[in-house]
Structures are given as C-alpha cells and as structure tokens.
Short mmCIF file of C-alpha atoms in Angstrom, two decimals:
data_model
loop_
_atom_site.label_atom_id
_atom_site.label_comp_id
_atom_site.label_asym_id
_atom_site.label_seq_id
_atom_site.Cartn_x
_atom_site.Cartn_y
_atom_site.Cartn_z
CA UNK A 1 -7.42 -5.05 21.18
CA UNK A 2 -5.11 -7.99 20.90
CA UNK A 3 -1.53 -7.75 22.15
CA UNK A 4 1.19 -9.27 19.99
CA UNK A 5 4.72 -10.37 20.87
CA UNK A 6 7.18 -11.60 18.25
CA UNK A 7 10.15 -13.89 18.77
CA UNK A 8 12.65 -15.85 16.74
CA UNK A 9 14.62 -13.19 14.93
CA UNK A 10 18.38 -13.28 14.63
CA UNK A 11 21.41 -13.45 12.38
CA UNK A 12 21.56 -16.06 9.63
CA UNK A 13 23.70 -16.63 6.57
CA UNK A 14 22.28 -16.29 3.09
CA UNK A 15 20.54 -19.48 2.05
CA UNK A 16 19.65 -20.32 5.63
CA UNK A 17 16.34 -20.57 7.42
CA UNK A 18 14.66 -18.88 10.33
CA UNK A 19 11.27 -19.22 12.00
CA UNK A 20 9.46 -16.28 13.51
CA UNK A 21 6.63 -16.67 15.99
CA UNK A 22 4.03 -14.27 17.28
CA UNK A 23 1.95 -14.91 20.37
CA UNK A 24 -1.33 -13.08 20.88
CA UNK A 25 -3.24 -12.26 24.03
CA UNK A 26 -6.17 -10.16 25.10
CA UNK A 27 -8.91 -11.10 22.64
CA UNK A 28 -10.07 -14.17 20.80
CA UNK A 29 -7.24 -14.92 18.41
CA UNK A 30 -9.43 -16.54 15.79
CA UNK A 31 -11.35 -13.26 15.37
CA UNK A 32 -8.33 -11.83 13.55
CA UNK A 33 -6.72 -12.10 10.19
CA UNK A 34 -2.98 -12.24 10.91
CA UNK A 35 -0.07 -10.94 8.95
CA UNK A 36 3.65 -10.35 8.86
CA UNK A 37 5.23 -7.13 7.67
CA UNK A 38 8.82 -5.97 7.48
CA UNK A 39 10.71 -2.71 7.37
CA UNK A 40 14.25 -2.41 6.12
CA UNK A 41 16.43 0.60 6.96
CA UNK A 42 15.43 3.61 4.89
CA UNK A 43 12.42 1.83 3.41
CA UNK A 44 8.71 1.81 4.07
CA UNK A 45 7.09 -1.05 5.92
CA UNK A 46 5.85 -3.68 3.51
CA UNK A 47 3.43 -6.58 3.61
CA UNK A 48 5.11 -10.00 3.66
CA UNK A 49 2.41 -12.60 4.29
CA UNK A 50 -1.13 -12.95 5.60
CA UNK A 51 -3.42 -15.74 6.71
CA UNK A 52 -7.16 -15.84 7.20
CA UNK A 53 -8.96 -16.64 10.42
CA UNK A 54 -9.19 -20.38 9.87
CA UNK A 55 -5.72 -20.70 8.40
CA UNK A 56 -7.06 -21.92 5.09
CA UNK A 57 -6.11 -18.97 2.91
CA UNK A 58 -2.70 -17.36 2.68
CA UNK A 59 -1.26 -14.50 0.68
CA UNK A 60 2.37 -13.56 0.05
CA UNK A 61 4.38 -10.73 -1.35
CA UNK A 62 5.93 -11.69 -4.67
CA UNK A 63 9.40 -11.25 -3.19
CA UNK A 64 8.89 -14.10 -0.70
CA UNK A 65 6.64 -16.52 -2.60
CA UNK A 66 8.02 -20.03 -2.54
CA UNK A 67 10.47 -19.20 0.26
CA UNK A 68 8.28 -18.12 3.18
CA UNK A 69 5.32 -19.93 4.74
CA UNK A 70 2.83 -18.42 7.15
CA UNK A 71 0.82 -20.62 9.49
CA UNK A 72 -1.32 -20.23 12.59
CA UNK A 73 -2.44 -22.27 15.57
CA UNK A 74 -5.67 -20.85 16.94
CA UNK A 75 -5.57 -23.15 19.96
CA UNK A 76 -2.22 -21.67 20.97
CA UNK A 77 -2.96 -18.12 19.72
CA UNK A 78 0.17 -18.09 17.63
CA UNK A 79 1.11 -17.24 14.08
CA UNK A 80 4.44 -18.23 12.57
CA UNK A 81 6.53 -17.33 9.57
CA UNK A 82 8.91 -20.00 8.31
CA UNK A 83 11.57 -18.34 6.18
CA UNK A 84 13.84 -20.36 3.93
CA UNK A 85 16.42 -19.59 1.26
CA UNK A 86 17.00 -16.27 2.97
CA UNK A 87 18.66 -13.45 1.06
CA UNK A 88 20.48 -10.36 2.29
CA UNK A 89 17.57 -8.28 1.00
CA UNK A 90 15.31 -10.03 3.53
CA UNK A 91 17.15 -8.15 6.27
CA UNK A 92 14.59 -6.07 8.15
CA UNK A 93 12.61 -5.68 11.32
CA UNK A 94 9.68 -8.08 11.05
CA UNK A 95 6.34 -7.20 12.59
CA UNK A 96 3.34 -9.31 13.41
CA UNK A 97 -0.03 -7.63 12.85
CA UNK A 98 -3.71 -8.37 13.37
CA UNK A 99 -6.77 -7.23 11.45
CA UNK A 100 -10.20 -7.51 13.03
CA UNK A 101 -12.75 -6.22 10.54
CA UNK A 102 -11.44 -7.21 7.12
CA UNK A 103 -13.30 -10.10 5.52
CA UNK A 104 -10.36 -11.48 3.58
CA UNK A 105 -6.59 -11.27 3.63
CA UNK A 106 -6.69 -9.40 0.33
CA UNK A 107 -8.95 -6.74 1.83
CA UNK A 108 -6.82 -6.57 4.97
CA UNK A 109 -3.79 -5.63 2.92
CA UNK A 110 -5.64 -2.53 1.71
CA UNK A 111 -6.66 -1.28 5.17
CA UNK A 112 -4.87 -0.19 8.33
CA UNK A 113 -4.18 -3.13 10.63
CA UNK A 114 -5.53 -2.95 14.16
CA UNK A 115 -2.68 -4.26 16.31
CA UNK A 116 1.08 -4.53 15.92
CA UNK A 117 3.87 -6.26 17.73
CA UNK A 118 7.10 -4.55 18.72
CA UNK A 119 9.09 -6.19 15.93
CA UNK A 120 11.99 -8.61 15.75
CA UNK A 121 15.23 -8.07 13.83
CA UNK A 122 16.20 -10.47 11.06
CA UNK A 123 19.66 -10.02 9.58
CA UNK A 124 20.84 -12.10 6.63
CA UNK A 125 24.56 -11.98 5.93
CA UNK A 126 26.02 -12.57 2.49
#
C-alpha cells in the first residue's frame, strides 16, 4: 500500500486560488493512477480529478473543468491540484487517492480506490 499525506488547504475568498499537494510513500508512486476527491458537509464524496501513471492523461469532474488542474511529479512522488476561480461550492474536505490496478483514469473512477489520505479542508468564502 502507498501512504498519502495532503497539504495546502485553507481559507480563500471566492475567485481566489489554492494549490493542494499530496506526497506518497511506501510503494513505487508511478505504479498508481492518482486522484483527488472531495466531500462537502452532508454530501457524498465525489471525484474531482484524476491523472494517469505517466501524467499524460487527466480527467475532471464537470464542475471543476477549466478551473482546476491536476499534475504529478513521479520523481518527487507528489500529485498536486491547482484550483483557480474558486467558488463557495468548492468548500469541502479534499482527499488524495491512489488506484493500483485500474488501467485508465476512466476505469479508476468506476472502482474502489486503494489508498486515501487523511484529507485537507478547503473553505471558500463569498
């Protein structure tokens, strides 16, 4: 299993930007498809963005397309989520996740993910 630790959450005004990072340890990072999820109060956890093992293919939820960018650095075992034009509805706990067996990001979104971070709070004020 890979261990994941998120950082970079905080409070930001609507329209602002924030960058989340996730550092992995324990297994070869490039073996995993990586993703970001979020869970707002009273709502189910939802997929936000995913990136394939080489960093060449990304996938986004419709609600964040054009505003969020996922990237990874396999040499540093990190995956990041750059969030721009933030809205109050982006307020949530954001989780980093890793998928080992899925062949593509699209498939990974339809299966349970193998490892999760502890989450980091993002609050967007209006």
